[in-house]
Every structure is written in structure tokens, then in C-alpha cells.
Amino acid sequence: GGIHSGADFYINSAGIMIGETTVNQTPFDPDGTPQSNRIRKAAQYARSIDDVVRILSARNNGMYTNDWLIGDAKSDEIAIFCLGTQASKLWRSRNHEFYDGQIDWYWSDNNPKSLDIRKEYISNPDNAPYDLSFRPSDRDRSFWNFYRKHYARIDTKSGMQLCGSSPINRPHACDGKITTSEMAENLMFHAHY
């Protein structure tokens, strides 16, 4: 069983949760496989975070560059997988790989945190006038402030309040989804539209 949404979130009966946030487009590889094909396979067949990463990476054509938020209800592990065309970066909670000093917390909001992904945006990253710095957006700052205020007390209620707040709930951010391991095992989630 599974939930597959045109709004790019997925839950399968193996307890795998996947959501994406689009980031700037990286180069196109005409010999690769489209993202829509790869994510359908990941949502249908993945039984672990490793499976999701392997399936999404296989023959990646680079179109529709994403940060993928991934959770595993069986192991209570979370991850974020930033996938460009050739470059990728995986942060995993089991390896204590977090950024900016945050623990047990990932977010994504159209602003890639991976330097290697940002390098793929430009045609000549070694000799081009392009600022590759990560610049936190208002949404990044809101996620960071929420994390600081609610760390170790984040639950579905506070998550839904966050999804309905400004600047998180921007016109281009169609929805926010919240689920827990227990909910995912029953193919359930809350959504704010």
C-alpha cells in the first residue's frame, strides 16, 4: 500500500516517508531517467533510506532538482538527500549528520544547503563570477527559530502550527505535511493547504 501525491510526498506500507522540495535546476543529462519514474519506483519499492537513495540516484537525468526529506518509521531514522545531476549530498540522523548545529531536525524550503549542488548551477564553477554562499531565506530563519524554540518538544500540533505560519506558508508553498512513525505505519498524515 502507499500514498502517492502530485504534491510530491509519499508514504508506503514499509513505513518509508518521502517528500521533496524543488531547488534550482542543475544540468540535464539526456541519457538519464526522469525524476517521475525514479520517485515512483522509490515510493513503490523502497524499504529503507538506502533503497530510496539508490533508486533516486540510478540513471538520474538531473531534471527537477530536489532536496528529498526521507523518514523510516521502522528505524525512526530521518535523512535529507540533496540530489543534483552529478552531485549529491546525504545527511542521516543515524550518523549524526546535521547542519548548523541542529540535532534530529531537517527542513527544506527551495534553498539547497549543499555547496556541491549549488556549484552545478553554473557552467564553469572554477572560473565564473558566481556567489556560491548559502544565504538563509526568511523561511530558513523561520525553520531555525522554530527548531530553537521547540527542540525536544516538536509534535504534530506544533508542526501544523508551523506549516500554517508566515513566512513558511508562502503562495508557492502549496501545502505542508506532518506525520509520525506511528501515523506512517497506518498510512496517515496531516496536511495544511
Backbone as a ProteinNet text record, in pm:
[ID]
protein_1_A
[PRIMARY]
GGIHSGADFYINSAGIMIGETTVNQTPFDPDGTPQSNRIRKAAQYARSIDDVVRILSARNNGMYTNDWLIGDAKSDEIAIFCLGTQASKLWRSRNHEFYDGQIDWYWSDNNPKSLDIRKEYISNPDNAPYDLSFRPSDRDRSFWNFYRKHYARIDTKSGMQLCGSSPINRPHACDGKITTSEMAENLMFHAHY
[TERTIARY]
82.1	0	86.1	25.6	101.5	15.7	69.5	10.1	107.4	58.8	141.9	69.1	134.3	68	136.1	54.8	108.4	178.4	155.7	224.5	357.5	403.7	537.4	563.3	471.9	501.5	447.5	513.3	486.6	502.3	414.9	426.3	394.8	479	446	425.5	372.8	338.7	461.3	579.6	703.1	745.5	668.2	699.3	795.8	814.7	904.6	824.7	875	813.3	910.7	860.9	945.8	871.9	942	887.9	998.3	960.4	1063.6	1035.8	1143.5	1136.1	1225.5	1169.8	1243.1	1347	1464.9	1569.8	1607.9	1700.6	1737.4	1779.2	1748.4	1772.4	1921.4	1965.6	2102.2	2099.9	2217.6	2220.6	2138.3	2094	2015.9	2108.8	2084.1	2156.7	2058.9	2068.3	1969.6	1969.7	2073.9	2079.3	2018.8	1972.8	1919.9	1770.8	1721.3	1580.2	1511.2	1389.6	1319.3	1291.8	1283.2	1255.5	1122.9	1021.8	889.9	895.1	978.4	995.3	1069	1176.1	1257.8	1182.1	1107	1035.6	920.7	856.4	751	808.2	924.3	987.7	1029.6	1084.3	1125.5	1004.9	895.7	775.8	716.2	726.3	666	752.5	884.9	970.4	1063	1088.2	1186.4	1140.3	1233.4	1209.7	1303.6	1387.4	1484.2	1527.1	1594.1	1650.6	1754.5	1833.4	1932.2	1864.7	1749.8	1676.5	1632	1579	1532.4	1647.7	1760.9	1876.8	1926.1	1934.2	1981.5	1888.3	1758.1	1662	1659.2	1658.5	1656	1783	1895.6	2024.6	2045.7	1978	2002.8	1963.8	2061.6	2040.8	1968.4	2002.8	1941.3	1965.9	1858.9	1877.4	1894.9	1887.2	1912.9	1795.3	1694.5	1581	1498.9	1452.1	1371.8	1457.2	1554.5	1649.8	1578.4	1607.2	1533.7	1620.6	1569.8	1608.3	1499.2	1537.8	1441.9	1449.6	1340.1	1330	1279.1	1348.7	1317.1	1308.7	1210.8	1198.6	1171.1	1213	1189.4	1121.1	993.1	915.9	966.3	1025.2	1072.9	1195.8	1286.5	1411.1	1410	1303.9	1295.1	1412.5	1461.8	1570.9	1514.3	1577.7	1543.7	1668.1	1644.8	1756.4	1709.3	1805.3	1777.4	1880.7	1830.8	1913.6	1902.3	2009.5	2013.5	2069.1	1988.5	2026.8	2025.8	2146.5	2159.7	2164.8	2253.3	2269	2380.6	2502.1	2614.6	2642.1	2614.9	2644.1	2525.5	2557.4	2453.8	2514.6	2428	2471.4	2361.7	2399.8	2306.5	2346.3	2252.6	2269.4	2176.9	2228.1	2148.3	2154.7	2039.5	2035.1	2115.5	2115.4	2189.3	2339.4	2388	2529.3	2553.4	2450.2	2456.6	2506	2456.4	2494.3	2384.1	2409.6	2314.9	2392.3	2322.7	2391.9	2350.3	2437.8	2412.5	2386.4	2441.7	2427.6	2291.5	2206.6	2073.9	2081.1	2008.1	2009.4	1869.6	1862.7	1735.5	1635.9	1682.7	1596.5	1649.3	1566.6	1595.5	1475.7	1501	1393.1	1444	1351.5	1387.6	1287.4	1336.7	1248	1298.5	1335.3	1378.5	1513	1591.4	1720.6	1824	1896	1984.2	2100.2	2121.8	2228.5	2361.2	2357.5	2477.4	2555	2678.8	2764.9	2783.9	2800.7	2822.3	2701.4	2581.3	2461.8	2462.1	2492.6	2496.7	2601.6	2712.6	2816.4	2765.2	2671	2618.4	2530.5	2487.7	2402.6	2476.8	2606.6	2682.7	2762.6	2787.5	2851.7	2999.1	3067.7	3209.2	3235	3213.2	3223.8	3364.4	3467.7	3604.9	3649.6	3578.2	3623.8	3505.2	3409.6	3292.7	3258.4	3216.8	3177.1	3038.2	3033.1	2905.8	2923.1	2833.1	2841.5	2777.4	2857.1	2809.5	2771.4	2772.9	2742.1	2597.6	2576.6	2440.6	2387	2276.7	2212.4	2077.4	2063.2	1934.3	1822.7	1712.7	1594.2	1511.8	1405.3	1314.8	1257.6	1230.9	1178.6	1284	1410.7	1517.7	1524.2	1520.9	1527.7	1407.3	1290.4	1171	1184.1	1234.5	1257.2	1358.9	1467.5	1569.7	1511.3	1435.4	1374.2	1275.3	1197.4	1105.2	1182.6	1290.6	1373.6	1426.1	1480.5	1534.6	1426.3	1308.6	1200	1140	1130.5	1056.2	1142.1	1274.4	1359.5	1321.5	1311.4	1275.9	1128.2	1051.7	908.9	829.2	890.9	822.9	725.8	600.4	498.9	409.2	304.9	220.2	150.3	109	39.2	131.8	251.7	343.7	386.6	399.8	434.6	326.8	202.3	93.1	84.7	110.7	112.7	223.4	339.4	448.5	406.8	343.8	304.1	204.3	127.5	28.8	77.8	203.7	256.5	326.4	341.4	419	557.8	665.3	670.6	677.8	658.8	664	556.8	436.3	324	319.7	403.6	412.1	320.8	284.6	196.3	248.9	380.6	435	449	431.4	435.5	291.9	251.9	110.8	58.3	143.5	95.2	210.5	175.1	271.6	214.9	298.5	253.1	327.6	254.9	310.7	269.1	364.7	332.5	430.4	397.3	484.4	509.2	601.1	624.8	496.9	427	302.8	197.6	183.1	86.7	126.9	255.7	302.3	278.2	293.4	268.1	122.8	34	-107.6	-145	-43.6	-62.5	-147.5	-112.3	-185.6	-91.8	-147.8	-72.4	-171.4	-121	-197.7	-143.9	-228.5	-183.8	-244.9	-168.7	-216.3	-208.6	-323.6	-326.7	-355.7
-118.9	0	124.8	235.6	358.8	479.7	595.3	723.3	790.3	825.9	891.9	1019.7	1133.1	1260.5	1342	1409.9	1504.7	1620.1	1637.3	1741	1689.7	1577.2	1524.3	1485	1406.1	1338.5	1196.4	1105.4	963.9	894.9	799.3	711.3	572.1	473.8	338.5	248	130.1	39.2	-18.2	4.1	-35.1	70.8	180.5	285.7	389.8	394.4	493.4	618.6	732.9	862.4	942.9	1002.9	1080	1208.3	1319.9	1446.4	1522.3	1605.4	1680.1	1828.6	1902.8	2046.5	2076.7	2142.3	2176.5	2283.3	2268.7	2371.1	2411.2	2502.9	2549.6	2433.8	2447.3	2340.5	2321.6	2197.3	2160.7	2108.5	2079.5	2040.3	1915.6	1907.7	1795.4	1690	1563	1451.3	1373.9	1388.7	1326	1173.7	1113.7	968.1	914.5	1003.4	962.1	933.1	895.7	861.6	977.1	1012.7	1123.7	1099	1208.7	1202.5	1133.5	1157.7	1098.4	946.3	889.4	744.9	694.8	763.3	719.3	730.6	840.3	854.2	755.2	724.4	623.1	489.2	452.2	327	332.3	446.1	458.9	446.6	514.2	508.7	368.1	298.3	165.4	56.5	64.4	-48.7	-26	97.8	123.4	66.3	7.2	-47.6	14.5	108.1	172.9	304.7	386.6	510.4	478.1	374.5	333.3	300.9	232.2	199.9	326.6	423.7	548.3	617.6	630.5	698	624.3	492.2	412.9	429.2	421.2	429.8	570.9	673	809.7	845.2	787	816.8	742.8	629.7	543.8	613.5	634.4	694	828.2	907.9	1038.6	1129.8	1187	1278.1	1423.8	1450.1	1583.5	1679.1	1649.2	1740.4	1735.8	1851.5	1866.1	1835.7	1920	1904.6	1923.8	1834.6	1834.4	1810.7	1859.9	1811.9	1713.2	1591.5	1487.5	1466.1	1491.6	1457.9	1314.4	1230.8	1087.7	1044.3	963.8	906.3	757.6	685.1	541.4	514	479.5	457.6	337.1	239.1	119.8	149.2	229.1	257.3	392.8	471.9	609.4	694.2	665.3	743.6	846.2	963.3	1065.6	1101.1	1155.9	1195.2	1304.4	1373.8	1463.1	1431.6	1413.4	1376.1	1485.8	1560.6	1667.5	1605.9	1608.3	1540.3	1637.3	1665.2	1744.6	1652	1680.5	1592.7	1493.7	1543.2	1457.4	1462	1574.8	1594.3	1552.4	1505.8	1474.7	1483.1	1498	1503	1438.5	1343.6	1276.3	1305.1	1360.3	1376.3	1275.3	1200	1096.5	1115.5	1098	1112.7	1002.8	881.5	772.9	799.7	881.1	918.4	1052.8	1108.4	1239.7	1347.9	1344.5	1441.5	1547.2	1657	1768.2	1894	1998.4	2121.5	2232.3	2328.7	2446.2	2414.5	2305.8	2273.7	2222.2	2191	2138.9	1987.4	1934	1790.2	1734.6	1618.4	1549.2	1636.4	1716.8	1813.7	1843.5	1822.5	1863.4	1941.1	2034.4	2101.8	2132.1	2162	2200.5	2302.9	2404.9	2514.2	2583.5	2507.9	2560.6	2630.6	2605.4	2670.9	2562.5	2510.7	2396.2	2429.5	2343.6	2363.5	2302.2	2220.6	2154.1	2243.9	2272.5	2352.1	2284.9	2153.6	2083.4	2095.1	2096.1	2116.1	2258.5	2357	2496.5	2514.2	2441.3	2451.2	2403	2311.2	2260.3	2362.3	2468	2569.2	2650.5	2659.1	2746.3	2661.8	2717.3	2638.9	2613	2704.5	2685.6	2724.4	2632.8	2668.1	2705.3	2672.6	2704.3	2842.6	2903.2	3030.5	3116.4	3132.9	3214.3	3306	3428.3	3520	3483.9	3394.6	3346.8	3326	3377.5	3364	3232.6	3138.6	3006.9	2998.5	3110.2	3109.8	3067.1	2998.9	2969.4	3093.9	3145.1	3263	3221.4	3219.1	3180	3274	3215.3	3292.5	3319.2	3396.7	3417.5	3284.7	3194.6	3063	2982.6	2987.6	2919.4	2970.2	3102.3	3160.5	3119.5	3109.4	3066.7	2921.9	2833.9	2695.8	2689.2	2765.2	2767.1	2817.4	2924.8	2978.3	2879.6	2812.3	2709.7	2597.9	2554	2448.8	2490.6	2610.7	2658.4	2666	2713.1	2730.7	2597.4	2500.8	2378.4	2252.5	2265.6	2145.9	2053.1	1924.6	1817.3	1820.9	1914.7	1921.4	1933.5	1903.3	1913.9	1796	1827.9	1725.3	1765.3	1686	1715	1850.2	1885.2	2013.1	2130.9	2130.7	2242.4	2243.3	2125.1	2117.6	2177.1	2149.1	2205.9	2357.5	2404.4	2549.5	2613.1	2547.8	2597.8	2602.6	2494.7	2488.8	2598.1	2644.6	2748.4	2888.7	2902	3033.5	3100.8	3230	3305.4	3325.2	3316.9	3303	3159	3059.4	2920.6	2896.4	2940	2917.8	3029	3016.7	3115.9	3075	3168.1	3132.2	3016.4	3005.2	2896.4	2766.5	2772.9	2652.9	2604.2	2513	2473.6	2408.3	2335.8	2260.4	2224.3	2176.9	2123	1993.2	1891.8	1763	1728.1	1668.6	1624.6	1479.8	1396.1	1259.4	1215.8	1110.5	1049.7	905.9	838.6	698	616.7	640.6	566.3	594.5	720.5	754.8	693.3	700.9	648.6	498.4	426.9	283.1	252.4	350.4	336.3	418.5	461.1	541.2	665.1	737.9	857.9	977.3	1096.2	1219.9	1332.6	1446.2	1569.3	1659	1741.5	1833.7	1970.6	2071.4	2209.8	2260.7	2302.1	2352.7	2500
0	0	0	-39.9	-38.6	-67.9	-40.8	-76	-171.3	-288.8	-389.7	-427	-412.8	-434.4	-542.1	-621	-717.6	-649.1	-519	-441.7	-388.8	-440.7	-414	-269	-214.4	-89.3	-99.3	-27.5	-43.2	91.4	116.4	232.7	180.2	214.7	171.9	293.2	268.7	378.5	447.8	392.5	460.9	563.2	573.2	669	617.6	486.3	427.2	392.6	436	409.5	324.6	216.7	126.3	90.2	94.1	46.9	-23.2	-117.8	-189.9	-186.3	-197.7	-220	-339.8	-437.1	-558.7	-527.8	-584.8	-575.6	-718.4	-733.6	-868.2	-957.4	-1084.6	-1181.2	-1208.9	-1205.4	-1242.7	-1387.6	-1447.5	-1590	-1621.1	-1744.3	-1794.9	-1854	-1819.6	-1878.2	-1966.1	-2099.6	-2188.4	-2183.5	-2129.6	-2120.9	-1991.3	-1905.2	-1775.8	-1777.2	-1659.9	-1639	-1567.1	-1607.2	-1542.8	-1393.9	-1321.1	-1177.7	-1149.4	-1231.1	-1206.9	-1208.6	-1292.2	-1298.1	-1173.7	-1138.9	-1024.6	-892.8	-871.7	-744.2	-735.2	-847.5	-841.4	-795.9	-849.3	-807.5	-661.2	-618.3	-477.6	-385.1	-419.5	-335.3	-333.3	-445	-453.9	-391.7	-409.6	-373.5	-254.1	-214.9	-108.7	24.7	94.6	227.6	331.5	283.3	371.7	308.5	385.3	331.8	224.6	245.9	145.8	12.6	18.3	-104.7	-176.5	-101.1	-161.5	-233.6	-166.3	-224.2	-348.8	-341.1	-454.9	-575.1	-553	-663.4	-722.8	-638.3	-690	-766.3	-728	-791.7	-922.8	-940.6	-1056.6	-1187.4	-1273.3	-1404.9	-1395.8	-1300	-1277.3	-1396.6	-1453.4	-1566.9	-1523.4	-1393.9	-1343	-1348.4	-1426.8	-1435.8	-1307.4	-1266.6	-1145.7	-1022.9	-1000.8	-890.9	-757.6	-661.4	-535.2	-413.3	-300.1	-166.9	-127.5	-94.3	-55.8	94.9	163.9	305.7	313.2	390.5	395.6	541.6	572.7	705.9	697.1	799.1	807.7	941.4	937.6	1060.5	1138.8	1070.6	1140.2	1225.6	1172.7	1244.1	1313.8	1291.7	1342.6	1296.8	1177	1119.4	1022	1017.5	919.7	840.3	721.4	635.6	541.6	484.8	373	265.7	144.2	30.8	-73.7	-91.2	-191.3	-318.7	-425.6	-549.1	-665.9	-716.9	-837.5	-957.1	-1051.5	-1167	-1139.2	-1119.9	-1084.1	-933.9	-872.7	-730.5	-644	-525	-426.7	-287.7	-190.6	-50.2	33	117.5	206.7	350.7	426.3	570.2	636.9	735.1	802.7	952.8	1016.1	1162	1231.6	1177.9	1245.6	1249	1155.1	1152.2	1219.8	1279.4	1345.8	1249.9	1126.5	1023.9	1014.5	1079.6	1079.3	1044.2	1000.5	967.8	1061.9	1075.5	1158.5	1304.7	1355.3	1496.8	1537.8	1442.2	1474.8	1488.7	1584.5	1611.7	1587.6	1520.4	1495.2	1420.7	1326.8	1259.7	1120.7	1020.3	883.9	832.2	744	671.6	532.5	445.4	310.6	261.9	194	152.5	26.9	-74	-203	-197.7	-97	-80	-46.4	-145.8	-122.3	-29.1	67.3	164.3	117.9	13.4	-36.2	-132.8	-98.6	-185.5	-321.5	-323.5	-449.5	-542.7	-487.7	-570.6	-625.6	-540.4	-587.5	-696.5	-690.4	-793.4	-929	-928.6	-1055.8	-1127.4	-1060.4	-1123.8	-1229	-1216.1	-1306	-1404.7	-1521.9	-1627.8	-1600.2	-1532.7	-1504.3	-1359	-1264	-1122.7	-1077.3	-1158.9	-1118.7	-1164.5	-1258.8	-1311.7	-1355	-1265.8	-1300.4	-1183.8	-1213.6	-1105.6	-1054.4	-958.8	-905.6	-756.1	-677.8	-532.2	-490.5	-442.1	-403	-255.1	-186	-43.3	-17.8	93.2	136	204.4	155.4	213.4	269	400.8	458.2	414.3	372.9	337.4	463.1	449.3	562.5	610.7	516.9	555.4	631.3	586.8	660.7	804	818.9	953.6	1038.3	975.5	1049.3	1095.5	1008.6	1049.2	1163.6	1152.9	1257.1	1389.5	1385.8	1508.8	1569.2	1485.3	1534.1	1603.4	1540.3	1598.9	1736.3	1744.9	1873.5	1980.5	1943.7	2040.7	2085.1	1993	2021.7	2031.1	2024.4	2024.6	2139.7	2107.7	2201.1	2240.2	2182.6	2208.5	2079	1966.6	1837.8	1825.6	1797.5	1779.4	1662.9	1637.1	1521.2	1535.8	1656.2	1674.2	1644.4	1700.8	1674.3	1528.4	1467.1	1325.8	1236.8	1268.1	1189	1207.5	1328.6	1350.1	1266.6	1259.7	1176.8	1029.8	980.6	838.6	802.6	898.1	871.2	896.8	933.5	970.8	853.8	864.8	767.2	826.2	752.4	606	555.5	641.5	594	488.2	514.9	424.7	320.4	220.4	113	-2.2	-90.5	-202.1	-287.7	-304.9	-385.9	-306.4	-175.5	-91.8	-75.9	-161.4	-170.5	-43.5	26.6	141.3	233.6	350.5	445.8	499.8	510	560.2	687.6	780.1	907.2	927.4	963.2	1002	1108.6	1175.9	1275.9	1232.6	1297.9	1264.9	1283.5	1392.7	1418.5	1310.7	1273.1	1168.1	1034.1	1000.2	871.7	861	970.6	968.2	934.5	956.3	922.5	799.4	722.2	601.1	628.4	734.9	774.5	781	761.3	774.5	795.3	842.1	848.3	738.2	680.6	576.5	599.6	569.5	573	430.2	375.6	238.1	239.6
[MASK]
+++++++++++++++++++++++++++++++++++++++++++++++++++++++++++++++++++++++++++++++++++++++++++++++++++++++++++++++++++++++++++++++++++++++++++++++++++++++++++++++++++++++++++++++++++++++++++++++++

